[in-house]
């Protein structure tokens, strides 16, 4: 059996980073992926929910944002839940195993803020600013 999804698209908004009660990072974002269309039709896109776990979730939250181009490699997961009115619903999402950042921030854009791994001894949560040339990947 095979469950593999590979997508390339742009983030519709900044990733939302949270932590489980056990302290595991999880980030969620939506990817807009263009559909192939006949030449005489307007562009259409699918909006696909992506879930990223652990260190990669933190990297996504720190280094990418709305409009950035990424490639996601993962698996499709369908889950069921009861909404606020007790109606059974299904949600499809891609559980990302690998997220590749495919573009750079625009020139003159805002700098990224993230805890820099080389400054861990400066105190938890200390933030520094740096530009896209400093990003290690």
PDB file of N, CA and C in Angstrom, residues 9-106:
ATOM      1  N   UNK A   9       3.282  24.709  -3.561  1.00  0.00           N
ATOM      2  CA  UNK A   9       2.326  25.807  -3.540  1.00  0.00           C
ATOM      3  C   UNK A   9       2.788  26.918  -2.621  1.00  0.00           C
ATOM      4  N   UNK A  10       1.890  27.878  -2.413  1.00  0.00           N
ATOM      5  CA  UNK A  10       2.204  29.037  -1.574  1.00  0.00           C
ATOM      6  C   UNK A  10       1.329  29.052  -0.331  1.00  0.00           C
ATOM      7  N   UNK A  11       1.921  29.485   0.775  1.00  0.00           N
ATOM      8  CA  UNK A  11       1.175  29.579   2.025  1.00  0.00           C
ATOM      9  C   UNK A  11       0.132  30.680   1.924  1.00  0.00           C
ATOM     10  N   UNK A  12      -1.067  30.400   2.437  1.00  0.00           N
ATOM     11  CA  UNK A  12      -2.129  31.398   2.417  1.00  0.00           C
ATOM     12  C   UNK A  12      -2.054  32.347   3.604  1.00  0.00           C
ATOM     13  N   UNK A  13      -1.353  31.931   4.657  1.00  0.00           N
ATOM     14  CA  UNK A  13      -1.104  32.779   5.822  1.00  0.00           C
ATOM     15  C   UNK A  13       0.079  32.189   6.587  1.00  0.00           C
ATOM     16  N   UNK A  14       0.560  32.890   7.581  1.00  0.00           N
ATOM     17  CA  UNK A  14       1.682  32.406   8.377  1.00  0.00           C
ATOM     18  C   UNK A  14       1.312  31.114   9.098  1.00  0.00           C
ATOM     19  N   UNK A  15       2.276  30.201   9.265  1.00  0.00           N
ATOM     20  CA  UNK A  15       1.995  28.969  10.015  1.00  0.00           C
ATOM     21  C   UNK A  15       1.586  29.281  11.454  1.00  0.00           C
ATOM     22  N   UNK A  16       0.718  28.438  11.995  1.00  0.00           N
ATOM     23  CA  UNK A  16       0.272  28.570  13.377  1.00  0.00           C
ATOM     24  C   UNK A  16       0.974  27.489  14.195  1.00  0.00           C
ATOM     25  N   UNK A  17       1.834  27.894  15.112  1.00  0.00           N
ATOM     26  CA  UNK A  17       2.623  26.962  15.919  1.00  0.00           C
ATOM     27  C   UNK A  17       1.988  26.803  17.292  1.00  0.00           C
ATOM     28  N   UNK A  18       1.832  25.543  17.712  1.00  0.00           N
ATOM     29  CA  UNK A  18       1.342  25.222  19.049  1.00  0.00           C
ATOM     30  C   UNK A  18       2.173  24.077  19.600  1.00  0.00           C
ATOM     31  N   UNK A  19       1.950  23.775  20.857  1.00  0.00           N
ATOM     32  CA  UNK A  19       2.639  22.666  21.502  1.00  0.00           C
ATOM     33  C   UNK A  19       1.617  21.758  22.172  1.00  0.00           C
ATOM     34  N   UNK A  20       1.848  20.447  22.073  1.00  0.00           N
ATOM     35  CA  UNK A  20       0.980  19.484  22.749  1.00  0.00           C
ATOM     36  C   UNK A  20       1.253  19.587  24.247  1.00  0.00           C
ATOM     37  N   UNK A  21       0.380  18.982  25.094  1.00  0.00           N
ATOM     38  CA  UNK A  21       0.650  18.993  26.541  1.00  0.00           C
ATOM     39  C   UNK A  21       2.008  18.367  26.900  1.00  0.00           C
ATOM     40  N   UNK A  22       2.521  17.491  26.043  1.00  0.00           N
ATOM     41  CA  UNK A  22       3.825  16.871  26.282  1.00  0.00           C
ATOM     42  C   UNK A  22       4.980  17.706  25.731  1.00  0.00           C
ATOM     43  N   UNK A  23       4.686  18.887  25.174  1.00  0.00           N
ATOM     44  CA  UNK A  23       5.726  19.782  24.688  1.00  0.00           C
ATOM     45  C   UNK A  23       6.185  19.533  23.263  1.00  0.00           C
ATOM     46  N   UNK A  24       5.428  18.765  22.485  1.00  0.00           N
ATOM     47  CA  UNK A  24       5.786  18.489  21.099  1.00  0.00           C
ATOM     48  C   UNK A  24       5.227  19.598  20.209  1.00  0.00           C
ATOM     49  N   UNK A  25       6.085  20.184  19.376  1.00  0.00           N
ATOM     50  CA  UNK A  25       5.673  21.271  18.486  1.00  0.00           C
ATOM     51  C   UNK A  25       4.836  20.725  17.331  1.00  0.00           C
ATOM     52  N   UNK A  26       3.764  21.464  16.992  1.00  0.00           N
ATOM     53  CA  UNK A  26       2.950  21.139  15.828  1.00  0.00           C
ATOM     54  C   UNK A  26       2.557  22.456  15.149  1.00  0.00           C
ATOM     55  N   UNK A  27       2.790  22.538  13.852  1.00  0.00           N
ATOM     56  CA  UNK A  27       2.426  23.737  13.095  1.00  0.00           C
ATOM     57  C   UNK A  27       1.411  23.361  12.035  1.00  0.00           C
ATOM     58  N   UNK A  28       0.502  24.270  11.775  1.00  0.00           N
ATOM     59  CA  UNK A  28      -0.513  24.085  10.743  1.00  0.00           C
ATOM     60  C   UNK A  28      -0.475  25.281   9.810  1.00  0.00           C
ATOM     61  N   UNK A  29      -0.644  25.005   8.526  1.00  0.00           N
ATOM     62  CA  UNK A  29      -0.798  26.062   7.544  1.00  0.00           C
ATOM     63  C   UNK A  29      -1.575  25.515   6.358  1.00  0.00           C
ATOM     64  N   UNK A  30      -2.054  26.425   5.524  1.00  0.00           N
ATOM     65  CA  UNK A  30      -2.788  26.040   4.324  1.00  0.00           C
ATOM     66  C   UNK A  30      -1.954  26.396   3.115  1.00  0.00           C
ATOM     67  N   UNK A  31      -1.889  25.457   2.184  1.00  0.00           N
ATOM     68  CA  UNK A  31      -1.113  25.624   0.965  1.00  0.00           C
ATOM     69  C   UNK A  31      -2.068  25.811  -0.206  1.00  0.00           C
ATOM     70  N   UNK A  32      -1.875  26.859  -0.988  1.00  0.00           N
ATOM     71  CA  UNK A  32      -2.642  27.083  -2.215  1.00  0.00           C
ATOM     72  C   UNK A  32      -1.861  26.457  -3.363  1.00  0.00           C
ATOM     73  N   UNK A  33      -2.477  25.472  -4.006  1.00  0.00           N
ATOM     74  CA  UNK A  33      -1.828  24.736  -5.094  1.00  0.00           C
ATOM     75  C   UNK A  33      -2.647  24.963  -6.363  1.00  0.00           C
ATOM     76  N   UNK A  34      -2.002  25.517  -7.404  1.00  0.00           N
ATOM     77  CA  UNK A  34      -2.699  25.798  -8.663  1.00  0.00           C
ATOM     78  C   UNK A  34      -3.169  24.507  -9.326  1.00  0.00           C
ATOM     79  N   UNK A  35      -4.347  24.586  -9.962  1.00  0.00           N
ATOM     80  CA  UNK A  35      -4.858  23.489 -10.781  1.00  0.00           C
ATOM     81  C   UNK A  35      -4.526  23.770 -12.231  1.00  0.00           C
ATOM     82  N   UNK A  36      -4.280  22.725 -12.976  1.00  0.00           N
ATOM     83  CA  UNK A  36      -4.110  22.894 -14.427  1.00  0.00           C
ATOM     84  C   UNK A  36      -5.466  23.213 -15.026  1.00  0.00           C
ATOM     85  N   UNK A  37      -5.483  24.205 -15.878  1.00  0.00           N
ATOM     86  CA  UNK A  37      -6.737  24.637 -16.497  1.00  0.00           C
ATOM     87  C   UNK A  37      -6.526  24.818 -17.995  1.00  0.00           C
ATOM     88  N   UNK A  38      -7.634  24.777 -18.713  1.00  0.00           N
ATOM     89  CA  UNK A  38      -7.583  25.110 -20.134  1.00  0.00           C
ATOM     90  C   UNK A  38      -7.145  26.573 -20.255  1.00  0.00           C
ATOM     91  N   UNK A  39      -6.509  26.911 -21.358  1.00  0.00           N
ATOM     92  CA  UNK A  39      -5.944  28.256 -21.529  1.00  0.00           C
ATOM     93  C   UNK A  39      -6.983  29.366 -21.437  1.00  0.00           C
ATOM     94  N   UNK A  40      -8.222  29.089 -21.800  1.00  0.00           N
ATOM     95  CA  UNK A  40      -9.231  30.144 -21.808  1.00  0.00           C
ATOM     96  C   UNK A  40      -9.942  30.305 -20.468  1.00  0.00           C
ATOM     97  N   UNK A  41      -9.552  29.569 -19.452  1.00  0.00           N
ATOM     98  CA  UNK A  41     -10.203  29.665 -18.148  1.00  0.00           C
ATOM     99  C   UNK A  41      -9.291  30.354 -17.143  1.00  0.00           C
ATOM    100  N   UNK A  42      -9.918  30.943 -16.128  1.00  0.00           N
ATOM    101  CA  UNK A  42      -9.146  31.584 -15.064  1.00  0.00           C
ATOM    102  C   UNK A  42      -8.423  30.535 -14.240  1.00  0.00           C
ATOM    103  N   UNK A  43      -7.341  30.973 -13.611  1.00  0.00           N
ATOM    104  CA  UNK A  43      -6.613  30.077 -12.719  1.00  0.00           C
ATOM    105  C   UNK A  43      -7.496  29.685 -11.550  1.00  0.00           C
ATOM    106  N   UNK A  44      -7.366  28.427 -11.139  1.00  0.00           N
ATOM    107  CA  UNK A  44      -8.052  27.949  -9.953  1.00  0.00           C
ATOM    108  C   UNK A  44      -7.016  27.295  -9.057  1.00  0.00           C
ATOM    109  N   UNK A  45      -7.325  27.214  -7.773  1.00  0.00           N
ATOM    110  CA  UNK A  45      -6.389  26.611  -6.830  1.00  0.00           C
ATOM    111  C   UNK A  45      -7.142  25.733  -5.843  1.00  0.00           C
ATOM    112  N   UNK A  46      -6.449  24.746  -5.335  1.00  0.00           N
ATOM    113  CA  UNK A  46      -6.944  23.952  -4.218  1.00  0.00           C
ATOM    114  C   UNK A  46      -6.246  24.461  -2.971  1.00  0.00           C
ATOM    115  N   UNK A  47      -6.961  24.485  -1.863  1.00  0.00           N
ATOM    116  CA  UNK A  47      -6.417  24.947  -0.596  1.00  0.00           C
ATOM    117  C   UNK A  47      -6.327  23.736   0.321  1.00  0.00           C
ATOM    118  N   UNK A  48      -5.097  23.332   0.618  1.00  0.00           N
ATOM    119  CA  UNK A  48      -4.852  22.063   1.294  1.00  0.00           C
ATOM    120  C   UNK A  48      -4.237  22.324   2.658  1.00  0.00           C
ATOM    121  N   UNK A  49      -4.851  21.740   3.691  1.00  0.00           N
ATOM    122  CA  UNK A  49      -4.350  21.890   5.057  1.00  0.00           C
ATOM    123  C   UNK A  49      -3.136  20.991   5.268  1.00  0.00           C
ATOM    124  N   UNK A  50      -2.089  21.575   5.860  1.00  0.00           N
ATOM    125  CA  UNK A  50      -0.835  20.875   6.111  1.00  0.00           C
ATOM    126  C   UNK A  50      -0.566  20.885   7.619  1.00  0.00           C
ATOM    127  N   UNK A  51      -0.095  19.750   8.135  1.00  0.00           N
ATOM    128  CA  UNK A  51       0.293  19.633   9.543  1.00  0.00           C
ATOM    129  C   UNK A  51       1.748  19.179   9.587  1.00  0.00           C
ATOM    130  N   UNK A  52       2.563  19.885  10.363  1.00  0.00           N
ATOM    131  CA  UNK A  52       3.991  19.581  10.484  1.00  0.00           C
ATOM    132  C   UNK A  52       4.310  19.404  11.971  1.00  0.00           C
ATOM    133  N   UNK A  53       5.153  18.432  12.302  1.00  0.00           N
ATOM    134  CA  UNK A  53       5.461  18.114  13.695  1.00  0.00           C
ATOM    135  C   UNK A  53       6.922  18.377  14.039  1.00  0.00           C
ATOM    136  N   UNK A  54       7.183  18.514  15.306  1.00  0.00           N
ATOM    137  CA  UNK A  54       8.485  18.575  15.964  1.00  0.00           C
ATOM    138  C   UNK A  54       9.350  19.737  15.470  1.00  0.00           C
ATOM    139  N   UNK A  55      10.648  19.518  15.298  1.00  0.00           N
ATOM    140  CA  UNK A  55      11.583  20.599  14.953  1.00  0.00           C
ATOM    141  C   UNK A  55      11.208  21.258  13.629  1.00  0.00           C
ATOM    142  N   UNK A  56      10.733  20.447  12.679  1.00  0.00           N
ATOM    143  CA  UNK A  56      10.349  21.007  11.387  1.00  0.00           C
ATOM    144  C   UNK A  56       9.176  21.986  11.534  1.00  0.00           C
ATOM    145  N   UNK A  57       8.289  21.727  12.502  1.00  0.00           N
ATOM    146  CA  UNK A  57       7.186  22.651  12.777  1.00  0.00           C
ATOM    147  C   UNK A  57       7.730  23.995  13.248  1.00  0.00           C
ATOM    148  N   UNK A  58       8.711  23.947  14.138  1.00  0.00           N
ATOM    149  CA  UNK A  58       9.312  25.188  14.624  1.00  0.00           C
ATOM    150  C   UNK A  58      10.031  25.921  13.500  1.00  0.00           C
ATOM    151  N   UNK A  59      10.742  25.193  12.637  1.00  0.00           N
ATOM    152  CA  UNK A  59      11.420  25.824  11.505  1.00  0.00           C
ATOM    153  C   UNK A  59      10.420  26.501  10.576  1.00  0.00           C
ATOM    154  N   UNK A  60       9.314  25.841  10.294  1.00  0.00           N
ATOM    155  CA  UNK A  60       8.297  26.448   9.428  1.00  0.00           C
ATOM    156  C   UNK A  60       7.755  27.730  10.049  1.00  0.00           C
ATOM    157  N   UNK A  61       7.450  27.678  11.343  1.00  0.00           N
ATOM    158  CA  UNK A  61       6.908  28.861  12.016  1.00  0.00           C
ATOM    159  C   UNK A  61       7.911  30.007  12.042  1.00  0.00           C
ATOM    160  N   UNK A  62       9.200  29.681  12.132  1.00  0.00           N
ATOM    161  CA  UNK A  62      10.229  30.715  12.242  1.00  0.00           C
ATOM    162  C   UNK A  62      10.690  31.275  10.904  1.00  0.00           C
ATOM    163  N   UNK A  63      10.642  30.477   9.843  1.00  0.00           N
ATOM    164  CA  UNK A  63      11.318  30.882   8.608  1.00  0.00           C
ATOM    165  C   UNK A  63      10.428  31.080   7.381  1.00  0.00           C
ATOM    166  N   UNK A  64       9.169  30.689   7.439  1.00  0.00           N
ATOM    167  CA  UNK A  64       8.310  30.913   6.277  1.00  0.00           C
ATOM    168  C   UNK A  64       7.030  31.618   6.707  1.00  0.00           C
ATOM    169  N   UNK A  65       6.391  32.253   5.749  1.00  0.00           N
ATOM    170  CA  UNK A  65       5.161  32.972   6.046  1.00  0.00           C
ATOM    171  C   UNK A  65       4.283  33.071   4.818  1.00  0.00           C
ATOM    172  N   UNK A  66       3.243  33.835   4.956  1.00  0.00           N
ATOM    173  CA  UNK A  66       2.256  34.018   3.894  1.00  0.00           C
ATOM    174  C   UNK A  66       2.929  34.351   2.564  1.00  0.00           C
ATOM    175  N   UNK A  67       2.510  33.633   1.512  1.00  0.00           N
ATOM    176  CA  UNK A  67       3.004  33.898   0.173  1.00  0.00           C
ATOM    177  C   UNK A  67       4.258  33.149  -0.215  1.00  0.00           C
ATOM    178  N   UNK A  68       4.929  32.531   0.742  1.00  0.00           N
ATOM    179  CA  UNK A  68       6.178  31.820   0.436  1.00  0.00           C
ATOM    180  C   UNK A  68       5.897  30.518  -0.295  1.00  0.00           C
ATOM    181  N   UNK A  69       6.773  30.177  -1.236  1.00  0.00           N
ATOM    182  CA  UNK A  69       6.663  28.964  -2.042  1.00  0.00           C
ATOM    183  C   UNK A  69       7.367  27.815  -1.339  1.00  0.00           C
ATOM    184  N   UNK A  70       6.637  26.701  -1.124  1.00  0.00           N
ATOM    185  CA  UNK A  70       7.216  25.531  -0.462  1.00  0.00           C
ATOM    186  C   UNK A  70       6.799  24.256  -1.182  1.00  0.00           C
ATOM    187  N   UNK A  71       7.612  23.218  -0.986  1.00  0.00           N
ATOM    188  CA  UNK A  71       7.267  21.869  -1.423  1.00  0.00           C
ATOM    189  C   UNK A  71       7.016  21.050  -0.170  1.00  0.00           C
ATOM    190  N   UNK A  72       5.947  20.283  -0.185  1.00  0.00           N
ATOM    191  CA  UNK A  72       5.580  19.442   0.952  1.00  0.00           C
ATOM    192  C   UNK A  72       5.536  17.998   0.480  1.00  0.00           C
ATOM    193  N   UNK A  73       6.199  17.135   1.212  1.00  0.00           N
ATOM    194  CA  UNK A  73       6.198  15.703   0.950  1.00  0.00           C
ATOM    195  C   UNK A  73       5.640  15.034   2.202  1.00  0.00           C
ATOM    196  N   UNK A  74       4.574  14.262   2.047  1.00  0.00           N
ATOM    197  CA  UNK A  74       3.967  13.650   3.222  1.00  0.00           C
ATOM    198  C   UNK A  74       2.921  12.625   2.863  1.00  0.00           C
ATOM    199  N   UNK A  75       1.963  12.456   3.774  1.00  0.00           N
ATOM    200  CA  UNK A  75       0.895  11.477   3.560  1.00  0.00           C
ATOM    201  C   UNK A  75      -0.457  12.129   3.817  1.00  0.00           C
ATOM    202  N   UNK A  76      -1.478  11.625   3.150  1.00  0.00           N
ATOM    203  CA  UNK A  76      -2.839  12.117   3.327  1.00  0.00           C
ATOM    204  C   UNK A  76      -3.465  11.436   4.533  1.00  0.00           C
ATOM    205  N   UNK A  77      -4.109  12.221   5.377  1.00  0.00           N
ATOM    206  CA  UNK A  77      -4.809  11.675   6.534  1.00  0.00           C
ATOM    207  C   UNK A  77      -6.230  12.231   6.552  1.00  0.00           C
ATOM    208  N   UNK A  78      -7.195  11.345   6.719  1.00  0.00           N
ATOM    209  CA  UNK A  78      -8.597  11.742   6.851  1.00  0.00           C
ATOM    210  C   UNK A  78      -8.992  11.475   8.299  1.00  0.00           C
ATOM    211  N   UNK A  79      -9.513  12.486   8.972  1.00  0.00           N
ATOM    212  CA  UNK A  79      -9.944  12.289  10.356  1.00  0.00           C
ATOM    213  C   UNK A  79     -11.393  12.731  10.514  1.00  0.00           C
ATOM    214  N   UNK A  80     -12.062  12.137  11.471  1.00  0.00           N
ATOM    215  CA  UNK A  80     -13.450  12.474  11.766  1.00  0.00           C
ATOM    216  C   UNK A  80     -13.524  13.192  13.098  1.00  0.00           C
ATOM    217  N   UNK A  81     -14.491  14.088  13.201  1.00  0.00           N
ATOM    218  CA  UNK A  81     -14.723  14.794  14.458  1.00  0.00           C
ATOM    219  C   UNK A  81     -16.173  15.240  14.510  1.00  0.00           C
ATOM    220  N   UNK A  82     -16.655  15.576  15.704  1.00  0.00           N
ATOM    221  CA  UNK A  82     -18.002  16.109  15.881  1.00  0.00           C
ATOM    222  C   UNK A  82     -17.895  17.615  16.019  1.00  0.00           C
ATOM    223  N   UNK A  83     -18.672  18.347  15.200  1.00  0.00           N
ATOM    224  CA  UNK A  83     -18.623  19.807  15.272  1.00  0.00           C
ATOM    225  C   UNK A  83     -19.411  20.302  16.488  1.00  0.00           C
ATOM    226  N   UNK A  84     -19.505  21.603  16.641  1.00  0.00           N
ATOM    227  CA  UNK A  84     -20.149  22.197  17.817  1.00  0.00           C
ATOM    228  C   UNK A  84     -21.632  21.859  17.919  1.00  0.00           C
ATOM    229  N   UNK A  85     -22.249  21.449  16.795  1.00  0.00           N
ATOM    230  CA  UNK A  85     -23.661  21.074  16.808  1.00  0.00           C
ATOM    231  C   UNK A  85     -23.852  19.563  16.863  1.00  0.00           C
ATOM    232  N   UNK A  86     -22.751  18.826  17.083  1.00  0.00           N
ATOM    233  CA  UNK A  86     -22.828  17.384  17.210  1.00  0.00           C
ATOM    234  C   UNK A  86     -22.894  16.631  15.892  1.00  0.00           C
ATOM    235  N   UNK A  87     -22.649  17.330  14.789  1.00  0.00           N
ATOM    236  CA  UNK A  87     -22.686  16.689  13.471  1.00  0.00           C
ATOM    237  C   UNK A  87     -21.311  16.099  13.170  1.00  0.00           C
ATOM    238  N   UNK A  88     -21.307  14.856  12.710  1.00  0.00           N
ATOM    239  CA  UNK A  88     -20.051  14.176  12.376  1.00  0.00           C
ATOM    240  C   UNK A  88     -19.480  14.772  11.093  1.00  0.00           C
ATOM    241  N   UNK A  89     -18.224  15.215  11.131  1.00  0.00           N
ATOM    242  CA  UNK A  89     -17.538  15.820   9.992  1.00  0.00           C
ATOM    243  C   UNK A  89     -16.260  15.064   9.701  1.00  0.00           C
ATOM    244  N   UNK A  90     -15.742  15.237   8.495  1.00  0.00           N
ATOM    245  CA  UNK A  90     -14.447  14.673   8.113  1.00  0.00           C
ATOM    246  C   UNK A  90     -13.543  15.807   7.658  1.00  0.00           C
ATOM    247  N   UNK A  91     -12.264  15.646   7.942  1.00  0.00           N
ATOM    248  CA  UNK A  91     -11.274  16.626   7.508  1.00  0.00           C
ATOM    249  C   UNK A  91     -10.116  15.882   6.846  1.00  0.00           C
ATOM    250  N   UNK A  92      -9.694  16.392   5.703  1.00  0.00           N
ATOM    251  CA  UNK A  92      -8.533  15.832   5.003  1.00  0.00           C
ATOM    252  C   UNK A  92      -7.368  16.788   5.199  1.00  0.00           C
ATOM    253  N   UNK A  93      -6.211  16.242   5.562  1.00  0.00           N
ATOM    254  CA  UNK A  93      -5.021  17.065   5.731  1.00  0.00           C
ATOM    255  C   UNK A  93      -3.795  16.243   5.357  1.00  0.00           C
ATOM    256  N   UNK A  94      -2.737  16.943   4.988  1.00  0.00           N
ATOM    257  CA  UNK A  94      -1.481  16.291   4.655  1.00  0.00           C
ATOM    258  C   UNK A  94      -0.576  16.397   5.874  1.00  0.00           C
ATOM    259  N   UNK A  95      -0.098  15.243   6.335  1.00  0.00           N
ATOM    260  CA  UNK A  95       0.873  15.199   7.419  1.00  0.00           C
ATOM    261  C   UNK A  95       2.246  15.258   6.757  1.00  0.00           C
ATOM    262  N   UNK A  96       2.914  16.386   6.911  1.00  0.00           N
ATOM    263  CA  UNK A  96       4.179  16.618   6.214  1.00  0.00           C
ATOM    264  C   UNK A  96       5.317  15.861   6.883  1.00  0.00           C
ATOM    265  N   UNK A  97       6.081  15.162   6.075  1.00  0.00           N
ATOM    266  CA  UNK A  97       7.297  14.524   6.547  1.00  0.00           C
ATOM    267  C   UNK A  97       8.505  15.382   6.192  1.00  0.00           C
ATOM    268  N   UNK A  98       8.357  16.203   5.148  1.00  0.00           N
ATOM    269  CA  UNK A  98       9.448  17.051   4.703  1.00  0.00           C
ATOM    270  C   UNK A  98       8.853  18.317   4.082  1.00  0.00           C
ATOM    271  N   UNK A  99       9.339  19.467   4.501  1.00  0.00           N
ATOM    272  CA  UNK A  99       8.925  20.748   3.929  1.00  0.00           C
ATOM    273  C   UNK A  99      10.176  21.440   3.417  1.00  0.00           C
ATOM    274  N   UNK A 100      10.189  21.756   2.136  1.00  0.00           N
ATOM    275  CA  UNK A 100      11.325  22.452   1.507  1.00  0.00           C
ATOM    276  C   UNK A 100      10.915  23.879   1.192  1.00  0.00           C
ATOM    277  N   UNK A 101      11.760  24.824   1.553  1.00  0.00           N
ATOM    278  CA  UNK A 101      11.511  26.228   1.258  1.00  0.00           C
ATOM    279  C   UNK A 101      12.098  26.504  -0.119  1.00  0.00           C
ATOM    280  N   UNK A 102      11.270  26.914  -1.070  1.00  0.00           N
ATOM    281  CA  UNK A 102      11.702  27.021  -2.462  1.00  0.00           C
ATOM    282  C   UNK A 102      12.050  28.429  -2.926  1.00  0.00           C
ATOM    283  N   UNK A 103      11.692  29.425  -2.158  1.00  0.00           N
ATOM    284  CA  UNK A 103      12.042  30.789  -2.560  1.00  0.00           C
ATOM    285  C   UNK A 103      12.660  31.513  -1.382  1.00  0.00           C
ATOM    286  N   UNK A 104      13.120  32.711  -1.646  1.00  0.00           N
ATOM    287  CA  UNK A 104      13.691  33.548  -0.596  1.00  0.00           C
ATOM    288  C   UNK A 104      12.737  34.689  -0.318  1.00  0.00           C
ATOM    289  N   UNK A 105      12.897  35.282   0.849  1.00  0.00           N
ATOM    290  CA  UNK A 105      12.101  36.463   1.168  1.00  0.00           C
ATOM    291  C   UNK A 105      12.433  37.548   0.156  1.00  0.00           C
ATOM    292  N   UNK A 106      11.469  38.395  -0.136  1.00  0.00           N
ATOM    293  CA  UNK A 106      11.687  39.477  -1.100  1.00  0.00           C
ATOM    294  C   UNK A 106      12.748  40.440  -0.585  1.00  0.00           C
TER     295      UNK A 106
END
